[in-house]
Short mmCIF file of C-alpha atoms in Angstrom, two decimals:
data_model
loop_
_atom_site.label_atom_id
_atom_site.label_comp_id
_atom_site.label_asym_id
_atom_site.label_seq_id
_atom_site.Cartn_x
_atom_site.Cartn_y
_atom_site.Cartn_z
CA UNK A 29 106.69 111.79 108.37
CA UNK A 30 110.17 112.51 110.86
CA UNK A 31 111.43 115.00 108.04
CA UNK A 32 108.68 117.03 108.73
CA UNK A 33 108.06 116.85 112.79
CA UNK A 34 112.39 117.32 112.52
CA UNK A 35 111.65 120.74 110.09
CA UNK A 36 109.11 121.47 112.86
CA UNK A 37 111.36 121.15 115.87
CA UNK A 38 113.67 123.09 114.27
CA UNK A 39 111.72 126.23 113.04
CA UNK A 40 110.48 126.03 117.16
CA UNK A 41 113.89 126.81 118.61
CA UNK A 42 114.50 129.15 115.71
CA UNK A 43 111.44 131.40 114.60
CA UNK A 44 109.30 131.06 117.47
CA UNK A 45 111.92 130.34 120.72
CA UNK A 46 109.96 134.17 121.78
CA UNK A 47 106.44 132.29 121.39
CA UNK A 48 108.44 129.21 123.42
CA UNK A 49 109.67 130.95 126.02
CA UNK A 50 106.12 132.63 126.61
CA UNK A 51 104.56 129.21 127.10
CA UNK A 52 107.00 128.01 129.34
CA UNK A 53 107.02 131.09 131.47
CA UNK A 54 102.71 130.76 131.73
CA UNK A 55 103.42 126.91 132.00
CA UNK A 56 105.07 127.93 135.41
CA UNK A 57 103.15 130.49 136.14
CA UNK A 58 99.75 128.56 135.99
CA UNK A 59 101.56 126.14 138.39
CA UNK A 60 102.83 128.36 140.91
CA UNK A 61 100.01 130.86 141.36
CA UNK A 62 96.39 129.31 141.19
CA UNK A 63 94.94 131.62 138.31
CA UNK A 64 93.05 130.67 135.42
CA UNK A 65 94.78 133.16 133.12
CA UNK A 66 98.01 131.93 133.22
CA UNK A 67 97.21 128.91 132.52
CA UNK A 68 94.97 129.87 129.73
CA UNK A 69 97.74 131.99 127.80
CA UNK A 70 99.92 128.82 127.82
CA UNK A 71 96.88 126.39 126.43
CA UNK A 72 96.39 129.13 124.02
CA UNK A 73 99.52 129.16 123.00
CA UNK A 74 100.15 125.77 122.69
CA UNK A 75 97.58 124.98 121.22
CA UNK A 76 98.56 128.42 117.91
CA UNK A 77 101.67 125.90 117.65
CA UNK A 78 101.00 123.71 114.86
CA UNK A 79 99.04 126.80 112.90
CA UNK A 80 101.72 129.04 113.38
CA UNK A 81 104.18 126.17 112.05
CA UNK A 82 102.06 125.73 109.10
CA UNK A 83 102.62 129.39 108.39
CA UNK A 84 105.93 129.07 108.40
CA UNK A 85 106.29 125.87 106.37
CA UNK A 86 104.03 128.18 103.42
CA UNK A 87 106.02 131.24 104.16
CA UNK A 88 108.97 128.90 102.75
CA UNK A 89 107.44 126.69 100.56
CA UNK A 90 109.03 123.87 102.34
CA UNK A 91 106.00 121.87 100.96
CA UNK A 92 107.52 121.75 97.48
CA UNK A 93 110.66 120.33 99.55
CA UNK A 94 108.65 117.24 101.30
CA UNK A 95 106.71 116.67 98.35
CA UNK A 96 109.73 115.80 96.33
CA UNK A 97 111.34 114.41 98.92
CA UNK A 98 109.69 110.82 99.50
CA UNK A 99 105.89 110.22 101.16
CA UNK A 100 102.75 111.23 99.34
CA UNK A 101 100.61 114.43 100.09
CA UNK A 102 98.62 112.92 102.84
CA UNK A 103 101.85 111.84 104.75
CA UNK A 104 102.45 116.23 104.88
CA UNK A 105 98.20 116.20 105.97
CA UNK A 106 98.83 113.97 108.60
CA UNK A 107 102.00 114.98 110.41
CA UNK A 108 100.10 119.15 110.72
CA UNK A 109 97.30 117.16 112.10
CA UNK A 110 99.63 114.64 114.47
CA UNK A 111 101.61 117.68 115.29
CA UNK A 112 97.58 119.24 116.51
CA UNK A 113 97.88 116.19 119.09
CA UNK A 114 101.47 116.74 120.03
CA UNK A 115 101.11 119.70 121.07
CA UNK A 116 97.56 118.48 123.17
CA UNK A 117 99.74 116.68 125.45
CA UNK A 118 101.49 119.24 127.04
CA UNK A 119 98.31 121.21 127.69
CA UNK A 120 96.85 117.38 129.54
CA UNK A 121 99.33 117.74 131.33
CA UNK A 122 99.26 120.71 132.41
CA UNK A 123 96.25 119.77 133.10
CA UNK A 124 96.11 117.13 135.16
CA UNK A 125 99.68 119.39 137.79
CA UNK A 126 97.38 122.16 137.96
CA UNK A 127 94.17 119.84 139.00
CA UNK A 128 97.03 118.24 141.73
CA UNK A 129 98.91 121.04 143.16
CA UNK A 130 95.70 123.90 142.77
CA UNK A 131 92.06 121.94 142.22
CA UNK A 132 90.27 120.54 139.48
CA UNK A 133 88.28 123.51 138.82
CA UNK A 134 91.93 124.28 137.31
CA UNK A 135 91.99 121.08 135.49
CA UNK A 136 88.90 121.50 133.73
CA UNK A 137 89.13 125.03 133.06
CA UNK A 138 92.16 123.81 130.88
CA UNK A 139 91.37 121.40 128.78
CA UNK A 140 87.75 123.55 128.01
CA UNK A 141 89.90 125.75 126.47
CA UNK A 142 92.53 122.67 125.50
CA UNK A 143 88.39 121.62 122.95
CA UNK A 144 88.00 124.50 122.21
CA UNK A 145 91.57 125.43 120.83
CA UNK A 146 90.95 122.07 118.93
CA UNK A 147 87.92 123.62 116.97
CA UNK A 148 89.68 126.30 116.53
CA UNK A 149 92.44 124.29 115.03
CA UNK A 150 89.57 121.80 113.43
CA UNK A 151 88.17 124.91 111.06
CA UNK A 152 91.24 126.89 110.35
CA UNK A 153 93.39 124.43 109.49
CA UNK A 154 91.87 123.44 106.60
CA UNK A 155 90.66 127.03 105.20
CA UNK A 156 94.32 127.47 106.01
CA UNK A 157 95.00 124.52 103.41
CA UNK A 158 92.78 125.95 101.07
CA UNK A 159 93.42 129.65 100.81
CA UNK A 160 97.24 129.84 101.99
CA UNK A 161 98.94 132.64 103.88
CA UNK A 162 97.83 135.70 102.43
CA UNK A 163 93.50 135.56 102.60
CA UNK A 164 93.99 133.19 106.14
CA UNK A 165 95.23 137.26 107.58
CA UNK A 166 91.95 138.04 106.92
CA UNK A 167 90.20 134.56 107.47
CA UNK A 168 91.73 135.34 111.10
CA UNK A 169 90.20 138.68 111.36
CA UNK A 170 86.89 137.68 110.98
CA UNK A 171 86.66 134.34 113.20
CA UNK A 172 88.21 135.94 115.68
CA UNK A 173 85.26 138.89 115.54
CA UNK A 174 83.06 136.24 115.40
CA UNK A 175 84.60 134.13 118.08
CA UNK A 176 84.61 136.96 120.30
CA UNK A 177 80.96 137.37 119.57
CA UNK A 178 80.03 133.78 120.05
CA UNK A 179 81.71 133.89 123.89
CA UNK A 180 80.57 136.98 124.42
CA UNK A 181 76.47 135.57 123.72
CA UNK A 182 77.23 132.60 125.84
CA UNK A 183 78.91 133.99 128.12
CA UNK A 184 75.63 135.83 128.65
CA UNK A 185 73.35 133.25 128.35
CA UNK A 186 75.94 131.76 131.57
CA UNK A 187 74.92 134.17 132.93
CA UNK A 188 71.13 134.56 132.94
CA UNK A 189 70.99 130.97 133.07
CA UNK A 190 70.54 128.61 136.01
CA UNK A 191 73.35 125.96 136.17
CA UNK A 192 72.79 123.80 139.24
CA UNK A 193 72.44 121.00 138.01
CA UNK A 194 75.30 120.89 135.75
CA UNK A 195 77.37 121.70 139.02
CA UNK A 196 80.44 119.45 139.93
CA UNK A 197 79.70 116.00 139.31
CA UNK A 198 78.89 116.53 135.74
CA UNK A 199 81.43 119.35 134.91
CA UNK A 200 84.46 116.63 134.71
CA UNK A 201 82.49 114.07 132.24
CA UNK A 202 80.90 117.27 130.31
CA UNK A 203 85.04 119.01 129.56
CA UNK A 204 85.77 114.81 128.49
CA UNK A 205 83.44 114.30 126.39
CA UNK A 206 83.31 117.99 124.53
CA UNK A 207 87.21 116.87 124.58
CA UNK A 208 86.88 114.04 122.86
CA UNK A 209 84.30 115.17 120.12
CA UNK A 210 86.37 118.15 119.79
CA UNK A 211 88.81 115.12 117.92
CA UNK A 212 86.32 113.82 115.80
CA UNK A 213 85.49 117.48 114.89
CA UNK A 214 89.55 117.13 114.46
CA UNK A 215 89.05 113.83 111.75
CA UNK A 216 86.91 115.11 110.33
CA UNK A 217 88.54 118.71 109.33
CA UNK A 218 91.74 116.22 108.54
CA UNK A 219 89.57 114.96 105.88
CA UNK A 220 88.49 117.49 104.03
CA UNK A 221 92.28 118.69 104.05
CA UNK A 222 93.48 115.82 102.98
CA UNK A 223 90.89 117.01 100.06
CA UNK A 224 92.18 120.36 99.29
CA UNK A 225 94.93 119.04 99.51
CA UNK A 226 95.13 116.39 97.60
CA UNK A 227 93.66 118.86 94.61
CA UNK A 228 96.34 121.82 95.33
CA UNK A 229 99.07 122.94 93.07
CA UNK A 230 102.93 123.80 93.67
CA UNK B 29 115.00 101.18 80.18
CA UNK B 30 113.89 105.19 79.94
CA UNK B 31 114.59 107.59 82.47
CA UNK B 32 111.68 109.72 81.23
CA UNK B 33 108.41 109.38 79.09
CA UNK B 34 106.04 112.22 78.44
CA UNK B 35 102.45 110.49 76.52
CA UNK B 36 100.42 113.55 75.55
CA UNK B 37 101.40 115.29 78.47
CA UNK B 38 98.64 118.65 78.11
CA UNK B 39 98.04 121.36 81.33
CA UNK B 40 95.60 123.50 80.42
CA UNK B 41 95.46 127.10 81.98
CA UNK B 42 92.46 129.52 81.30
CA UNK B 43 95.65 131.66 79.32
CA UNK B 44 97.99 129.11 78.63
CA UNK B 45 98.40 125.90 77.83
CA UNK B 46 101.64 123.17 77.32
CA UNK B 47 101.28 120.28 75.07
CA UNK B 48 100.65 117.72 74.01
CA UNK B 49 103.76 116.62 74.08
CA UNK B 50 105.31 113.46 74.03
CA UNK B 51 109.15 113.12 75.59
CA UNK B 52 111.45 110.49 75.52
CA UNK B 53 114.84 110.74 77.49
CA UNK B 54 117.38 107.20 77.99
CA UNK B 55 118.65 106.70 80.54
CA UNK B 56 123.07 107.18 80.06
CA UNK B 57 121.33 111.05 78.34
CA UNK B 58 121.42 113.66 79.02
CA UNK B 59 118.18 116.27 77.37
CA UNK B 60 118.17 119.85 77.43
CA UNK B 61 114.43 121.54 78.12
CA UNK B 62 114.81 124.65 76.16
CA UNK B 63 112.82 127.81 75.63
CA UNK B 64 112.30 131.44 76.37
CA UNK B 65 110.71 132.28 79.93
CA UNK B 66 106.86 131.18 79.88
CA UNK B 67 107.41 128.49 76.99
CA UNK B 68 106.69 126.22 79.81
CA UNK B 69 109.48 124.29 80.99
CA UNK B 70 108.63 124.81 84.63
CA UNK B 71 105.53 124.08 83.47
CA UNK B 72 106.85 120.21 81.99
CA UNK B 73 109.11 120.05 84.95
CA UNK B 74 106.28 120.68 87.58
CA UNK B 75 103.91 118.02 86.02
CA UNK B 76 106.18 115.09 85.94
CA UNK B 77 107.16 115.98 89.61
CA UNK B 78 103.75 116.06 90.81
CA UNK B 79 103.58 119.01 91.35
CA UNK B 80 100.69 120.46 89.01
CA UNK B 81 98.09 118.38 88.47
CA UNK B 82 98.53 117.79 84.51
CA UNK B 83 94.93 117.85 82.33
CA UNK B 84 95.57 114.74 80.39
CA UNK B 85 98.62 112.09 79.74
CA UNK B 86 100.71 110.10 81.50
CA UNK B 87 103.91 110.37 82.94
CA UNK B 88 106.43 107.56 83.59
CA UNK B 89 109.96 107.37 85.20
CA UNK B 90 111.91 105.12 85.33
CA UNK B 91 109.60 103.07 84.13
CA UNK B 92 107.61 103.12 86.14
CA UNK B 93 103.47 105.31 86.03
CA UNK B 94 103.02 108.29 88.13
CA UNK B 95 101.16 110.05 89.78
CA UNK B 96 100.16 106.26 91.45
CA UNK B 97 104.46 105.38 91.81
CA UNK B 98 105.63 107.79 92.45
CA UNK B 99 105.95 108.67 96.21
CA UNK B 100 108.67 105.91 96.33
CA UNK B 101 110.21 106.54 93.15
CA UNK B 102 111.25 109.66 94.97
CA UNK B 103 113.88 108.18 96.25
CA UNK B 104 115.67 107.54 93.17
CA UNK B 105 114.75 111.67 92.02
CA UNK B 106 116.92 114.25 92.54
CA UNK B 107 115.74 117.68 92.12
CA UNK B 108 117.22 120.74 92.08
CA UNK B 109 114.51 123.23 91.08
CA UNK B 110 114.50 127.12 89.89
CA UNK B 111 114.01 129.05 93.16
CA UNK B 112 114.42 126.44 96.13
CA UNK B 113 112.20 125.05 98.89
CA UNK B 114 114.90 125.06 101.69
CA UNK B 115 113.96 126.69 105.15
CA UNK B 116 116.25 129.88 105.28
CA UNK B 117 117.08 129.51 109.15
CA UNK B 118 118.57 126.14 108.28
CA UNK B 119 121.94 125.43 108.79
CA UNK B 120 123.21 123.29 105.28
CA UNK B 121 124.55 120.52 108.10
CA UNK B 122 121.19 120.83 109.40
CA UNK B 123 119.37 119.99 105.73
CA UNK B 124 121.54 117.47 106.29
CA UNK B 125 119.48 116.17 108.71
CA UNK B 126 116.47 116.35 107.97
CA UNK B 127 117.40 115.23 104.29
CA UNK B 128 118.35 111.69 106.04
CA UNK B 129 115.68 111.55 107.62
CA UNK B 130 113.25 111.21 104.23
CA UNK B 131 115.65 109.37 102.45
CA UNK B 132 116.55 105.96 103.06
CA UNK B 133 118.93 105.92 100.58
CA UNK B 134 120.90 109.61 102.32
CA UNK B 135 124.90 109.06 102.16
CA UNK B 136 126.08 112.10 104.77
CA UNK B 137 129.63 111.53 103.50
CA UNK B 138 128.46 111.60 100.14
CA UNK B 139 127.11 115.53 101.37
CA UNK B 140 129.98 116.46 102.94
CA UNK B 141 132.14 115.59 100.22
CA UNK B 142 130.07 117.90 97.86
CA UNK B 143 129.87 120.95 100.20
CA UNK B 144 133.33 120.87 100.70
CA UNK B 145 134.10 120.71 96.42
CA UNK B 146 131.42 123.39 96.47
CA UNK B 147 133.60 125.63 99.55
CA UNK B 148 129.54 125.43 101.27
CA UNK B 149 130.00 126.63 104.90
CA UNK B 150 128.41 123.08 107.29
CA UNK B 151 127.19 125.69 110.26
CA UNK B 152 126.04 129.66 107.95
CA UNK B 153 122.71 129.84 107.53
CA UNK B 154 120.78 130.03 104.28
CA UNK B 155 119.53 133.21 104.67
CA UNK B 156 123.32 133.99 104.26
CA UNK B 157 124.32 132.28 101.33
CA UNK B 158 124.26 133.89 97.81
CA UNK B 159 122.22 132.07 94.50
CA UNK B 160 124.67 130.74 93.24
CA UNK B 161 125.53 128.76 96.72
CA UNK B 162 121.95 128.16 97.09
CA UNK B 163 121.92 126.10 93.68
CA UNK B 164 125.73 124.24 94.46
CA UNK B 165 123.68 123.25 98.10
CA UNK B 166 120.79 122.49 95.57
CA UNK B 167 122.42 120.22 93.81
CA UNK B 168 124.50 119.12 96.51
CA UNK B 169 121.42 117.63 97.90
CA UNK B 170 120.46 116.04 94.66
CA UNK B 171 123.45 114.10 94.61
CA UNK B 172 124.25 112.40 98.12
CA UNK B 173 120.70 110.49 97.73
CA UNK B 174 121.98 107.64 94.77
CA UNK B 175 119.25 108.75 93.14
CA UNK B 176 119.38 107.93 88.78
CA UNK B 177 118.06 110.36 88.21
CA UNK B 178 118.24 114.41 87.94
CA UNK B 179 115.21 116.23 87.46
CA UNK B 180 117.01 120.33 87.23
CA UNK B 181 115.22 123.43 86.50
CA UNK B 182 117.36 126.66 85.85
CA UNK B 183 119.42 125.31 87.62
CA UNK B 184 122.54 127.68 86.02
CA UNK B 185 119.79 130.58 86.10
CA UNK B 186 121.26 133.84 87.43
CA UNK B 187 124.78 132.51 88.18
CA UNK B 188 128.26 133.40 87.11
CA UNK B 189 129.24 132.09 84.53
CA UNK B 190 132.61 130.47 86.49
CA UNK B 191 130.36 128.96 88.77
CA UNK B 192 127.63 127.45 86.31
CA UNK B 193 131.11 125.29 84.74
CA UNK B 194 131.66 123.66 88.68
CA UNK B 195 127.50 122.45 87.70
CA UNK B 196 127.96 121.81 84.19
CA UNK B 197 131.10 119.69 84.46
CA UNK B 198 129.63 117.97 87.78
CA UNK B 199 126.44 117.00 85.91
CA UNK B 200 128.55 115.37 83.20
CA UNK B 201 130.32 113.22 86.11
CA UNK B 202 127.60 112.34 87.67
CA UNK B 203 125.97 111.31 84.14
CA UNK B 204 126.43 107.34 83.45
CA UNK B 205 124.03 104.39 81.34
CA UNK B 206 122.69 104.15 84.89
CA UNK B 207 121.81 107.94 85.73
CA UNK B 208 119.69 110.70 83.15
CA UNK B 209 119.86 113.98 83.95
CA UNK B 210 116.61 115.96 82.83
CA UNK B 211 117.20 119.71 82.74
CA UNK B 212 116.05 123.42 81.88
CA UNK B 213 117.15 126.03 81.32
CA UNK B 214 116.78 129.77 78.61
CA UNK B 215 120.81 128.93 78.25
CA UNK B 216 121.44 127.28 75.49
CA UNK B 217 125.38 127.38 75.69
CA UNK B 218 124.71 125.31 78.90
CA UNK B 219 123.09 122.85 77.69
CA UNK B 220 124.45 123.06 73.81
CA UNK B 221 127.91 122.05 76.45
CA UNK B 222 126.36 119.05 77.80
CA UNK B 223 123.70 117.71 76.24
CA UNK B 224 123.26 114.49 73.98
CA UNK B 225 119.36 115.75 73.75
CA UNK B 226 117.53 118.95 72.87
CA UNK B 227 114.08 119.93 73.85
CA UNK B 228 112.79 122.95 72.52
CA UNK B 229 109.27 124.11 73.44
CA UNK B 230 107.55 127.61 72.15
CA UNK B 231 104.76 128.73 73.61
CA UNK B 232 103.81 125.56 75.70
CA UNK B 233 104.36 123.52 72.11
CA UNK B 234 107.26 121.06 71.66
CA UNK B 235 108.81 121.90 68.39
CA UNK B 236 111.13 119.58 67.97
CA UNK B 237 112.93 117.44 70.40
CA UNK B 238 116.62 114.99 69.16
CA UNK B 239 119.86 113.95 68.56
CA UNK B 240 121.66 117.46 70.15
CA UNK B 241 124.46 116.63 67.25
CA UNK B 242 121.80 115.32 64.82
CA UNK B 243 119.91 118.84 64.70
CA UNK B 244 123.68 120.16 64.17
CA UNK B 245 124.80 118.32 61.28
CA UNK B 246 121.09 118.29 59.74
CA UNK B 247 120.61 122.12 60.13
CA UNK B 248 123.14 125.15 58.84
CA UNK B 249 123.40 128.97 58.44
CA UNK B 250 123.29 130.31 55.20
CA UNK B 251 124.73 134.28 54.60
CA UNK B 252 123.61 135.02 51.10
CA UNK B 253 122.02 137.53 48.58
CA UNK B 254 117.60 137.83 48.74
CA UNK B 255 117.97 136.88 45.66
CA UNK B 256 120.62 134.31 45.86
CA UNK B 257 117.55 132.34 48.14
CA UNK B 258 114.66 132.92 46.08
CA UNK B 259 116.53 130.71 43.91
CA UNK B 260 116.40 127.90 46.42
CA UNK B 261 114.16 125.19 46.62
CA UNK B 262 111.92 126.66 49.24
CA UNK B 263 111.23 123.85 51.77
CA UNK B 264 115.51 123.74 52.39
CA UNK B 265 114.64 126.98 53.96
CA UNK B 266 113.89 126.93 57.56
CA UNK B 267 113.67 130.59 58.23
CA UNK B 268 115.09 133.88 57.20
CA UNK B 269 116.17 137.24 58.00
CA UNK B 270 116.86 139.92 55.56
CA UNK B 271 118.78 142.93 56.04
CA UNK B 272 119.88 145.64 53.77
CA UNK B 273 123.02 143.67 53.02
CA UNK B 274 121.73 140.60 52.13
CA UNK B 275 119.89 137.56 53.73
CA UNK B 276 120.03 134.86 56.50
CA UNK B 277 118.27 131.69 56.64
CA UNK B 278 118.30 128.46 58.24
CA UNK B 279 117.91 125.65 56.08
CA UNK B 280 118.17 121.84 55.68
CA UNK B 281 121.44 121.23 54.80
CA UNK B 282 120.20 117.75 53.13
CA UNK B 283 118.24 119.90 51.27
CA UNK B 284 120.33 122.75 49.66
CA UNK B 285 122.61 121.71 46.21
CA UNK B 286 125.72 120.97 46.81
CA UNK B 287 128.53 123.75 45.86
CA UNK B 288 126.18 126.45 48.20
CA UNK B 289 128.07 126.62 51.30
CA UNK B 290 126.13 125.94 54.47
CA UNK B 291 128.32 127.26 57.68
CA UNK B 292 127.42 125.59 60.61
CA UNK B 293 125.25 126.22 63.59
CA UNK B 294 124.84 127.03 67.23
CA UNK B 295 122.43 125.81 69.01
CA UNK B 296 121.51 128.98 70.53
CA UNK B 297 121.08 130.17 66.69
CA UNK B 298 118.90 127.06 65.28
CA UNK B 299 116.55 127.88 68.63
CA UNK B 300 116.51 131.77 67.90
CA UNK B 301 115.80 130.46 64.38
CA UNK B 302 113.18 128.07 65.35
CA UNK B 303 111.17 130.29 67.77
CA UNK B 304 111.47 133.12 64.68
CA UNK B 305 109.47 131.34 62.29
CA UNK B 306 106.87 130.21 64.81
#
């Protein structure tokens, strides 16, 4: 597990440094200015990091490297899901800081975005284990299209609906429950990925 | 103890079947797995390393059955694959750190000594390494954690003769009674230099597995006229080629009548003749 995390660290520093720069850039802006867009970008970039790391691992065939080193296939999948939880730590920190500095509304925005990102990863990771990088490009394109459709549909519904009963007192609770639920779904996704990875050939 | 025992190892694909293979590699010996491209050498090695799932059969490594004991066994196995799975943005130093994090018995001093001996730069990204350098690096990592069994897949392929000899020298030094090596290659001359045992795969089937010296003693090359060849016991002739000036045959020495001059055969000639027969 340590060696897998170390490789992820090297990959971030060497291959994803621009990505890291943008995360830090948006992170700083999200704290400096009360602007939900910066908050959203930093959350989105942070949460997509585990998926990109997985793509790098596959493109360098590093799975084979770790499969010939001590440890099981389970460890490899565990590490990838652990990286999702690790990415969640700065997101939660950012949401807390935004709440403290600006307004708790921003904290809720960050939590909602983190929840969405966890759900997206819960779907993407097993698909990536099953289909690999090449097919995932196509799947991802379709997935983004579906996400845009669902978001705009949900946006329209929210505009039309009366959300007064769900106003402020309930929102924080709902946001935390949603995040916890997304983590439970991530656990299910982990079990599915384990099953897929156990039968994979290299 | 045997380093590797394969019993009925089979892997079935839609267009290719490997095995069933029965093979034993005793400790203290080097076995060469030979065969043409696509014969099943890499498939055999991948099955041993649990990179692919065998359709049937039993694999025992260092006295322990796999895949159930394999995660712990990997500490004692050094592996060099045909195409190295090293992230090329890393340096040899960083790769060493990854190995140190993964392997309990990792010896940084041994690794540094191998890097120096093999003239490998420690701080240069691997993407700037030649294939020979990457292979030498893979060998350095495989030899730096007190592995008892080395498994090498085409470790000398595509390398110049100097590098190949360097690698063969290291392997020869490594193997004593506490260690064993399984090395696959289609460069038979490399294997002839260092191997005690030869296993020959052809179209997924194990055609022979025996001590190299015994194989070379038992078989010979006979060059004579086609008519003279017909006079010999046919069970002695394993394969033959007819030319306009005569015939050339791979024969079993013990079945050839005394007085018939049988030439010594090289391992490469033996393998080619056996493949042709099949």
